[in-house]
Coordinates of C-alpha atoms in Angstrom, one line a residue:
M63 CA 21.2 6.6 -27.9
K64 CA 20.1 3.4 -29.0
K65 CA 16.4 3.5 -28.5
I66 CA 14.1 0.1 -28.6
L67 CA 10.6 0.7 -28.3
F68 CA 7.9 -2.1 -28.1
T69 CA 9.3 -4.2 -30.4
L70 CA 7.9 -7.3 -29.2
L71 CA 9.0 -10.8 -30.3
V72 CA 6.0 -13.8 -29.9
L73 CA 7.8 -16.7 -29.0
S74 CA 6.9 -20.5 -29.5
Q75 CA 5.9 -23.1 -26.7
V76 CA 9.2 -24.9 -28.0
A77 CA 11.4 -21.7 -26.9
I78 CA 9.7 -21.6 -23.5
S79 CA 10.8 -25.4 -22.6
Q80 CA 14.6 -24.5 -23.5
E81 CA 14.5 -21.6 -21.2
I82 CA 11.9 -22.6 -18.5
T83 CA 11.0 -24.8 -15.7
L84 CA 8.3 -24.6 -13.6
K85 CA 7.6 -27.0 -10.9
W86 CA 4.5 -27.2 -8.4
A87 CA 4.3 -28.8 -4.6
E88 CA 1.5 -31.1 -3.5
K89 CA -1.8 -28.4 -2.4
I90 CA -1.3 -27.5 1.3
P91 CA -4.4 -28.0 4.0
T92 CA -4.1 -24.3 5.2
K93 CA -6.9 -22.3 6.6
G94 CA -5.1 -19.3 5.3
Y95 CA -2.5 -18.8 3.3
I96 CA 0.9 -19.7 2.4
S97 CA 3.9 -17.3 3.4
I98 CA 7.1 -17.6 1.9
L99 CA 10.4 -17.2 3.6
G100 CA 12.9 -17.9 1.1
G101 CA 15.9 -20.4 0.0
K102 CA 18.9 -21.5 1.1
N103 CA 21.4 -24.1 0.1
G104 CA 18.6 -25.6 -2.4
L105 CA 15.8 -25.9 0.4
Y106 CA 12.9 -23.9 0.4
Y107 CA 11.0 -22.5 3.3
T108 CA 7.4 -21.7 3.9
T109 CA 4.8 -21.2 6.9
H110 CA 0.8 -21.4 7.4
T111 CA -1.7 -21.7 9.3
N112 CA -3.5 -25.0 9.6
K113 CA -7.3 -25.4 10.1
E114 CA -6.4 -26.1 13.9
D115 CA -4.7 -22.3 13.8
Q116 CA -1.7 -23.8 14.3
L117 CA 1.3 -22.4 12.7
I118 CA 3.2 -24.3 10.1
G119 CA 6.7 -24.8 8.9
R120 CA 7.6 -26.3 5.8
T121 CA 10.5 -27.3 4.0
Y122 CA 10.8 -28.2 0.1
D123 CA 13.6 -29.7 -1.8
S124 CA 14.7 -28.1 -5.7
N125 CA 11.7 -30.3 -6.7
M126 CA 9.3 -28.9 -4.7
N127 CA 8.5 -32.4 -2.8
L128 CA 8.2 -32.1 0.7
K129 CA 11.2 -32.4 2.9
N130 CA 10.2 -31.2 6.6
E131 CA 7.2 -30.5 8.7
K132 CA 6.8 -29.0 12.0
N133 CA 4.4 -27.3 14.4
I134 CA 6.0 -23.7 15.2
T135 CA 5.2 -22.7 19.1
F136 CA 6.0 -20.2 20.9
N137 CA 6.0 -19.9 25.0
L138 CA 3.3 -17.5 25.5
E139 CA -0.7 -18.5 25.5
D140 CA -2.3 -19.3 22.2
K141 CA -5.2 -17.0 22.5
K142 CA -3.1 -14.0 23.9
Y143 CA -0.1 -13.4 20.9
L144 CA -0.5 -12.4 17.4
Y145 CA 1.9 -13.9 15.1
G146 CA 3.4 -11.4 12.8
G147 CA 5.7 -12.9 10.0
A148 CA 9.0 -13.8 10.1
Y149 CA 12.4 -12.5 8.2
F150 CA 14.2 -15.2 6.8
L151 CA 17.9 -14.3 7.8
N152 CA 21.6 -15.8 7.3
N153 CA 22.1 -18.3 10.0
N154 CA 18.3 -18.6 11.1
I155 CA 14.6 -17.7 10.8
L156 CA 13.7 -14.6 12.7
H157 CA 9.9 -14.8 13.9
F158 CA 7.8 -12.0 15.5
I159 CA 5.2 -11.7 18.1
T160 CA 3.0 -8.6 19.3
E161 CA 1.2 -9.4 23.0
R162 CA -1.0 -7.1 25.1
Q163 CA -0.6 -7.9 28.6
K164 CA -3.6 -6.0 30.6
K165 CA -2.0 -6.3 33.9
Q166 CA 1.0 -4.3 32.6
D167 CA -0.7 -2.3 30.3
K168 CA 1.6 -2.7 27.8
T169 CA 2.2 -4.3 24.5
F170 CA 5.1 -6.1 24.0
L171 CA 7.4 -7.1 20.7
Y172 CA 8.7 -10.7 20.7
T173 CA 11.3 -12.4 18.5
G174 CA 12.0 -15.8 18.8
F175 CA 14.3 -18.1 16.4
S176 CA 13.5 -21.5 13.9
D177 CA 16.9 -23.1 13.0
F178 CA 16.6 -24.5 9.2
N179 CA 15.7 -27.6 10.7
L180 CA 12.6 -25.8 11.9
K181 CA 13.0 -26.4 15.1
T182 CA 11.9 -23.5 17.5
L183 CA 14.0 -22.5 20.0
D184 CA 12.3 -21.8 23.7
K185 CA 13.7 -18.1 24.4
L186 CA 11.7 -15.1 23.3
N187 CA 13.5 -11.6 23.2
I188 CA 11.5 -8.6 23.9
V189 CA 12.5 -6.0 21.3
D190 CA 10.0 -3.2 21.7
E191 CA 7.5 -2.0 24.4
V192 CA 4.9 0.7 24.4
N193 CA 2.2 1.7 27.1
D194 CA -0.9 2.2 27.1
D195 CA -0.9 5.9 27.7
E196 CA 1.4 6.4 25.1
K197 CA 0.7 7.9 21.3
S198 CA 2.3 5.6 19.4
I199 CA 1.7 4.2 15.9
N200 CA 3.6 2.0 13.9
F201 CA 4.5 -0.2 16.8
G202 CA 5.6 -3.7 15.4
L203 CA 7.1 -2.3 12.4
R204 CA 10.9 -3.4 11.1
S205 CA 12.7 -3.9 8.2
I206 CA 16.2 -6.1 7.4
S207 CA 19.3 -4.6 5.8
P208 CA 20.0 -5.7 2.7
D209 CA 22.8 -8.4 3.3
S210 CA 20.1 -9.9 6.2
T211 CA 22.9 -9.0 9.0
K212 CA 20.9 -6.1 10.9
V213 CA 17.2 -5.9 12.3
L214 CA 15.6 -2.6 12.4
I215 CA 12.5 -2.2 14.9
Y216 CA 10.7 1.3 15.3
H217 CA 7.8 2.9 16.5
E218 CA 6.9 6.7 16.7
N219 CA 5.5 8.7 19.7
T220 CA 3.0 11.0 18.7
G221 CA 3.5 15.0 19.2
R222 CA 1.0 17.7 18.8
R223 CA 0.2 19.0 15.7
K224 CA 2.9 21.7 16.2
D225 CA 5.9 19.2 17.6
P226 CA 7.8 16.2 15.8
N227 CA 7.2 13.3 16.5
V228 CA 9.9 10.8 18.0
L229 CA 11.4 7.8 16.2
V230 CA 11.8 5.2 18.4
Y231 CA 14.2 2.9 17.0
K232 CA 16.6 0.2 18.0
V233 CA 19.0 -1.9 15.6
Y234 CA 20.2 -5.4 16.2
N235 CA 22.3 -8.0 15.1
S236 CA 21.1 -11.1 13.5
S237 CA 21.0 -12.9 16.4
I238 CA 19.4 -10.5 18.8
T239 CA 22.0 -10.5 21.0
E240 CA 23.6 -7.2 20.5
I241 CA 22.2 -3.4 19.9
I242 CA 24.1 -1.8 17.0
N243 CA 22.3 1.4 16.9
E244 CA 19.4 3.2 19.3
G245 CA 17.7 6.5 20.0
A246 CA 14.4 8.3 20.7
A247 CA 15.3 11.5 18.0
S248 CA 13.2 14.4 17.4
L249 CA 11.9 14.2 13.5
P250 CA 13.1 17.6 12.3
I251 CA 9.8 17.8 11.3
K252 CA 6.3 19.2 12.3
S253 CA 3.6 16.3 12.8
K254 CA 1.2 18.1 10.7
N255 CA 3.1 18.5 7.6
Y256 CA 4.4 15.2 6.8
S257 CA 3.7 11.1 6.3
T258 CA 6.2 8.5 6.8
E259 CA 7.1 6.5 3.1
E260 CA 9.9 4.4 4.3
V261 CA 11.9 3.6 7.3
R262 CA 15.1 1.5 6.7
T263 CA 18.7 0.6 8.0
D264 CA 21.5 -0.7 6.1
N265 CA 24.3 -3.0 6.5
V266 CA 26.2 -0.7 8.8
G267 CA 23.2 0.2 11.2
N268 CA 22.6 3.3 10.2
V269 CA 18.6 4.4 10.6
Y270 CA 16.8 6.4 7.5
I271 CA 13.5 7.6 7.8
L272 CA 11.9 8.9 3.9
A273 CA 9.3 11.5 4.4
R274 CA 6.6 13.4 2.5
I275 CA 6.3 16.9 3.7
I276 CA 4.1 19.7 2.6
K277 CA 5.4 22.8 2.2
E278 CA 4.2 25.6 4.7
K279 CA 1.8 28.2 3.2
N280 CA 4.6 31.1 3.3
E281 CA 7.0 28.3 1.5
R282 CA 5.2 27.8 -1.3
V283 CA 6.2 29.2 -4.7
K284 CA 3.6 29.5 -7.6
G285 CA 4.3 27.0 -10.0
Q286 CA 6.4 25.4 -7.8
S287 CA 5.3 21.6 -5.9
D288 CA 3.7 22.4 -2.6
Y289 CA 5.8 19.1 -0.9
Y290 CA 8.7 17.6 -1.2
Y291 CA 10.9 14.7 0.5
K292 CA 13.3 14.5 2.8
L293 CA 15.9 11.6 4.1
V294 CA 17.1 11.5 7.8
V295 CA 19.8 9.6 8.7
F296 CA 20.6 8.6 12.0
A297 CA 24.0 7.4 12.1
K298 CA 25.4 4.5 14.0
D299 CA 28.1 7.1 15.2
K300 CA 25.5 9.4 16.2
T301 CA 25.0 12.0 14.1
I302 CA 21.8 13.4 12.1
K303 CA 22.0 14.3 8.4
E304 CA 19.2 15.4 5.8
F305 CA 18.8 15.6 2.5
D306 CA 15.9 16.9 0.6
F307 CA 14.6 16.0 -2.5
D308 CA 13.1 19.2 -4.3
Y309 CA 13.1 19.7 -8.3
A310 CA 12.2 22.7 -9.8
D311 CA 9.2 22.9 -12.0
N312 CA 8.4 19.2 -11.1
D313 CA 6.3 17.0 -8.8
I314 CA 7.9 13.9 -7.6
S315 CA 5.5 11.2 -8.8
Y316 CA 7.2 8.5 -7.1
I317 CA 10.5 7.5 -4.7
D318 CA 12.2 5.1 -3.1
M319 CA 15.5 3.8 -1.7
I320 CA 16.7 0.9 -3.5
P321 CA 19.5 -1.2 -2.7
G322 CA 22.7 -1.5 -4.9
K323 CA 26.3 -3.2 -4.5
N324 CA 29.0 -2.1 -2.0
N325 CA 26.8 -1.0 0.5
T326 CA 24.9 1.9 -1.1
F327 CA 21.1 2.7 -1.8
F328 CA 19.9 4.6 -4.8
C329 CA 17.9 7.2 -4.4
T330 CA 15.7 7.3 -7.4
G331 CA 11.9 8.0 -9.1
F332 CA 10.3 9.9 -11.2
L333 CA 9.4 13.6 -12.2
T334 CA 6.0 14.9 -13.4
N335 CA 6.3 18.5 -15.3
L336 CA 4.1 21.4 -13.3
K337 CA 4.4 23.7 -16.3
G338 CA 0.7 23.1 -17.9
G339 CA -0.4 21.1 -20.9
K340 CA -0.5 17.3 -21.6
K341 CA 3.2 17.4 -20.4
K342 CA 2.0 17.9 -16.9
L343 CA 0.7 14.6 -16.5
L344 CA 3.8 12.5 -18.1
S345 CA 6.1 11.0 -15.5
D346 CA 8.9 10.5 -18.2
E347 CA 11.9 12.0 -16.3
M348 CA 13.8 10.3 -13.9
F349 CA 16.0 11.1 -11.3
F350 CA 18.9 9.2 -9.6
A351 CA 21.4 9.9 -6.9
T352 CA 23.9 7.3 -4.9
L353 CA 24.0 7.3 -1.3
D354 CA 27.4 5.6 0.5
C355 CA 26.4 4.2 3.2
N356 CA 29.3 3.9 4.8
T357 CA 30.4 7.6 4.4
L358 CA 26.7 8.8 4.4
K359 CA 27.6 11.2 0.9
L360 CA 24.9 11.5 -1.5
S361 CA 25.9 12.1 -4.9
E362 CA 24.1 14.8 -6.8
S363 CA 20.9 13.6 -8.4
K364 CA 21.3 13.1 -12.4
M365 CA 18.4 14.0 -14.2
I366 CA 17.3 11.7 -17.0
K367 CA 15.1 12.1 -19.8
V368 CA 13.3 9.1 -20.7
P369 CA 11.1 9.2 -23.9
G370 CA 9.1 6.7 -24.9
L371 CA 7.4 5.7 -22.0
Y372 CA 4.1 6.6 -23.1
P373 CA 1.7 6.1 -26.4
D374 CA 2.1 8.5 -29.3
E375 CA -1.4 9.7 -28.2
I376 CA -3.2 9.9 -25.2
K377 CA -6.3 9.9 -25.0
R378 CA -7.9 8.7 -21.6
S379 CA -6.7 10.4 -18.9
E380 CA -6.1 7.2 -16.8
D381 CA -3.5 6.4 -19.6
Y382 CA -1.7 9.3 -17.5
V383 CA -0.4 6.8 -14.8
P384 CA 2.9 7.2 -13.5
Y385 CA 6.0 5.3 -13.2
K386 CA 7.1 3.2 -10.3
I387 CA 10.7 2.1 -10.2
R388 CA 10.4 -2.1 -9.1
A389 CA 14.1 -3.2 -9.6
I390 CA 17.8 -2.3 -10.3
Y391 CA 20.3 -4.9 -11.8
E392 CA 23.6 -4.2 -12.3
K393 CA 24.9 -5.4 -15.4
S394 CA 28.3 -7.3 -15.8
N395 CA 29.6 -4.4 -17.9
G396 CA 28.5 -1.8 -14.8
G397 CA 25.5 -0.7 -16.5
F398 CA 22.1 -0.7 -14.9
S399 CA 18.6 -3.0 -15.9
I400 CA 15.8 -0.9 -14.7
V401 CA 12.5 -2.5 -14.3
A402 CA 9.4 -0.1 -13.9
E403 CA 6.1 -0.3 -13.8
Q404 CA 2.8 2.5 -14.2
Y405 CA 0.9 1.9 -10.5
K406 CA -1.4 4.8 -9.4
L407 CA -4.2 4.6 -6.8
I408 CA -7.1 6.8 -6.9
I409 CA -9.4 7.4 -3.7
T410 CA -12.7 8.9 -4.5
T411 CA -15.6 9.6 -2.3
H412 CA -19.5 10.0 -2.2
T413 CA -21.5 11.5 0.3
T414 CA -25.0 11.1 0.5
Q415 CA -27.9 11.1 2.9
Y416 CA -27.1 7.7 3.5
G417 CA -23.6 8.5 4.5
T418 CA -20.2 8.5 2.7
T419 CA -18.4 5.7 0.7
T420 CA -15.0 5.3 -0.8
H421 CA -13.9 3.9 -3.7
Y422 CA -10.4 2.5 -4.7
T423 CA -9.2 2.1 -8.3
Y424 CA -5.9 1.2 -8.4
Y425 CA -3.9 0.8 -12.0
Y426 CA -1.1 -1.5 -12.8
C427 CA -0.2 -0.2 -16.3
D428 CA 2.5 -0.6 -18.7
I429 CA 6.3 -1.9 -18.4
A430 CA 9.5 -0.4 -18.9
C431 CA 13.2 -1.6 -18.7
I432 CA 15.5 0.8 -19.2
Q433 CA 19.3 0.0 -20.1
T434 CA 22.0 2.8 -19.1
D435 CA 25.5 2.3 -19.2
K436 CA 27.7 2.4 -15.8
Q437 CA 27.1 6.6 -15.9
T438 CA 23.6 6.0 -16.0
N439 CA 23.5 7.5 -19.7
I440 CA 20.7 5.6 -21.0
E441 CA 21.3 3.0 -23.9
S442 CA 18.0 1.7 -24.5
I443 CA 14.3 1.7 -23.6
T444 CA 11.7 -1.1 -24.2
R445 CA 8.2 -0.5 -23.2
M446 CA 5.5 -3.4 -23.3
P447 CA 1.7 -2.2 -22.8
K448 CA -0.4 -3.7 -20.0
Y449 CA -3.5 -2.2 -18.6
Q450 CA -4.7 -3.9 -15.4
K451 CA -7.5 -2.0 -13.5
N452 CA -8.5 -3.1 -10.5
A453 CA -7.2 -6.5 -11.5
G454 CA -7.6 -9.3 -9.5
N455 CA -3.8 -10.8 -9.6
P456 CA -2.1 -7.3 -10.5
S457 CA 1.3 -6.0 -10.8
I458 CA 4.8 -8.0 -11.5
I459 CA 7.7 -9.5 -9.9
S460 CA 11.4 -9.6 -11.7
T461 CA 14.7 -11.3 -11.8
F462 CA 17.6 -11.1 -13.7
K463 CA 20.4 -13.9 -14.8
N464 CA 23.1 -13.4 -17.4
D465 CA 22.2 -9.6 -18.1
K466 CA 18.9 -10.6 -19.3
T467 CA 16.2 -8.8 -17.5
Y468 CA 12.7 -11.3 -16.9
V469 CA 9.5 -9.7 -15.9
V470 CA 6.6 -12.1 -14.7
Y471 CA 2.7 -11.0 -14.8
E472 CA -0.3 -12.1 -15.5
D473 CA -2.4 -11.2 -18.4
L474 CA -5.4 -11.9 -21.1
S475 CA -4.0 -15.1 -22.8
S476 CA -5.5 -12.6 -26.1
N477 CA -2.7 -10.3 -25.7
L478 CA 0.2 -12.7 -26.4
A479 CA -0.3 -11.3 -29.8
A480 CA -0.7 -7.8 -29.4
E481 CA 2.1 -5.8 -30.6
N482 CA 1.2 -2.2 -29.7
D483 CA -1.2 -0.2 -27.3
K484 CA -4.1 -0.3 -29.6
K485 CA -4.0 -4.1 -30.1
T486 CA -3.7 -4.4 -26.0
K487 CA -6.8 -5.6 -24.7
R488 CA -7.5 -4.2 -21.1
S489 CA -7.5 -6.6 -17.8
T490 CA -10.2 -5.8 -15.8
K491 CA -11.4 -7.6 -12.5
T492 CA -15.6 -7.4 -13.4
L493 CA -18.5 -9.3 -12.5
F494 CA -18.1 -11.2 -15.9
S495 CA -14.4 -11.7 -16.1
S496 CA -13.1 -15.4 -16.2
D497 CA -9.5 -16.2 -14.7
S498 CA -9.6 -18.9 -17.4
K499 CA -9.1 -15.8 -19.6
N500 CA -5.7 -15.2 -18.5
S501 CA -2.4 -16.7 -18.6
L502 CA 1.2 -16.6 -17.0
F503 CA 3.3 -14.2 -18.9
L504 CA 7.5 -14.2 -19.3
F505 CA 8.6 -10.5 -20.5
T506 CA 11.9 -10.9 -21.4
I507 CA 14.8 -7.7 -22.3
D508 CA 18.2 -9.0 -23.0
A509 CA 21.0 -6.9 -22.3
E510 CA 20.7 -4.2 -25.5
G511 CA 17.3 -3.9 -25.2
K512 CA 15.5 -6.1 -27.5
P513 CA 12.5 -7.7 -26.0
S514 CA 10.4 -10.8 -25.8
K515 CA 6.8 -12.0 -24.7
E516 CA 5.5 -14.9 -24.3
V517 CA 2.7 -17.3 -22.5
I518 CA 4.5 -19.4 -19.3
Y519 CA 0.9 -21.4 -18.9
D520 CA -2.4 -20.7 -19.9
Y521 CA -5.1 -21.0 -17.1
K522 CA -7.2 -23.3 -19.4
E523 CA -4.4 -26.0 -19.0
S524 CA -4.0 -25.7 -15.9
K525 CA -6.3 -24.1 -12.6
I526 CA -3.3 -23.0 -10.6
K527 CA -3.1 -19.4 -10.2
P528 CA 0.1 -18.0 -8.6
R529 CA -0.6 -14.6 -6.8
I530 CA 2.0 -12.0 -8.2
M531 CA 2.0 -9.8 -5.0
T532 CA 2.9 -12.7 -2.5
S533 CA 5.8 -14.7 -5.0
R534 CA 9.0 -14.4 -4.3
A535 CA 12.7 -13.9 -5.8
T536 CA 15.1 -15.6 -3.9
N537 CA 17.5 -16.3 -6.7
N538 CA 19.2 -14.8 -10.1
G539 CA 17.0 -16.6 -12.9
E540 CA 14.5 -18.1 -10.1
I541 CA 10.6 -16.9 -8.6
L542 CA 8.7 -18.5 -5.9
L543 CA 5.5 -18.3 -7.1
N544 CA 2.5 -18.3 -4.2
A545 CA -0.9 -19.8 -5.9
D546 CA -2.1 -19.4 -1.9
D547 CA -2.6 -23.2 -1.1
Q548 CA 0.3 -24.2 -3.5
I549 CA 3.7 -22.9 -4.1
G550 CA 6.2 -23.6 -7.1
V551 CA 9.6 -22.9 -8.4
L552 CA 9.9 -21.3 -11.4
K553 CA 13.6 -21.2 -12.8
I554 CA 14.5 -19.0 -16.2
G555 CA 17.2 -18.9 -18.1
K556 CA 20.0 -21.6 -18.9

């Protein structure tokens, strides 16, 4: 196995100008923030609320010139509905609106359409509803299939602690004219035992719910995990399938369903060892299984030891941050480039005579890129040290082009020259921190795992600060950056 571990090459600004173009649009006079819908045929679409509380749609060309702007309205009384965002579909833009009608003691979820000229159609569709006396949770939630042809609408009706919840779901086609799959199915889990992690649909119209389940006392075994994950599939043909994820001597520190090609999901994540010592806190073993959405067959989990994800010397407990897989890209040779980031949330409560205070501490740390062959055998591992504790602009966004993986993130400008853990300074959000000390970074990994790190631009040069978590990768090598009241397009690679 070929290993490339945190050998970072610092490139010059000349190399940046050859590989990267970044263009910003004009500022938007908005009362809130911009939502990026997506890109199509060289145009980019956004929504925002103006100072008069009107919903505005905008279209930009590839040079970030404003091409179209329209007020998006719906046939409802303005003060009685709540706008819930939109999906960018293959043929139009699908909007979601929630309205509670007091006279009927009901809450409705509507959908409405805009075309790619931002013209809003008059007709609204009721896609879900609940009575006020129903014990429902997650009303108004939805997901979209990887190919943007199916839309899942769902909520849960809660049962008693010893009874299961009921998942009420409908899968529509993209024009909301046909229901592909629907049901009100009892989940095979007691209400008190589980939490819903993901609800998804695929290109066929099958519905998936991924749940974290706490084991009953009589199910627990010393030295084994006290919880496991269950994937329940409500198939289009009305069959129900269950898959359990539970690994001996390990906790699942993270699990997710990531879309792959040919109508598949990768069921993958990281494990932490329960045998004790320092190894107990390391999340350095990955499991990887492929679910065929056409046959609903899940391959056996492949266990992959991933060395080099942590420093040789770990001195602080906060350095034991588990990894999450952020993206999986398929290379031209059939192998994979897997982008992972360390993430951990710690919740602490302090109770005094004056009440209880809850503190949330977020860690977004090292970036790892794991290159594999098509059998998921590791070919290279590249780790880039990063430390963001309660940072103002945390996490990463990535894209892929010509077998190169690109990761964009914010960091202290001084970390450009940092080549290892000891030299990497910590980026935190404190009273005395300043955005002027930060830059927008690009971390590049080629098909062999060779890395490079460079600054896209320094915030001393420009006050435009894109928010990583609300930006969006639209095409291979292309990212739409969201700077709250301004958007830009970052194009990477030749």
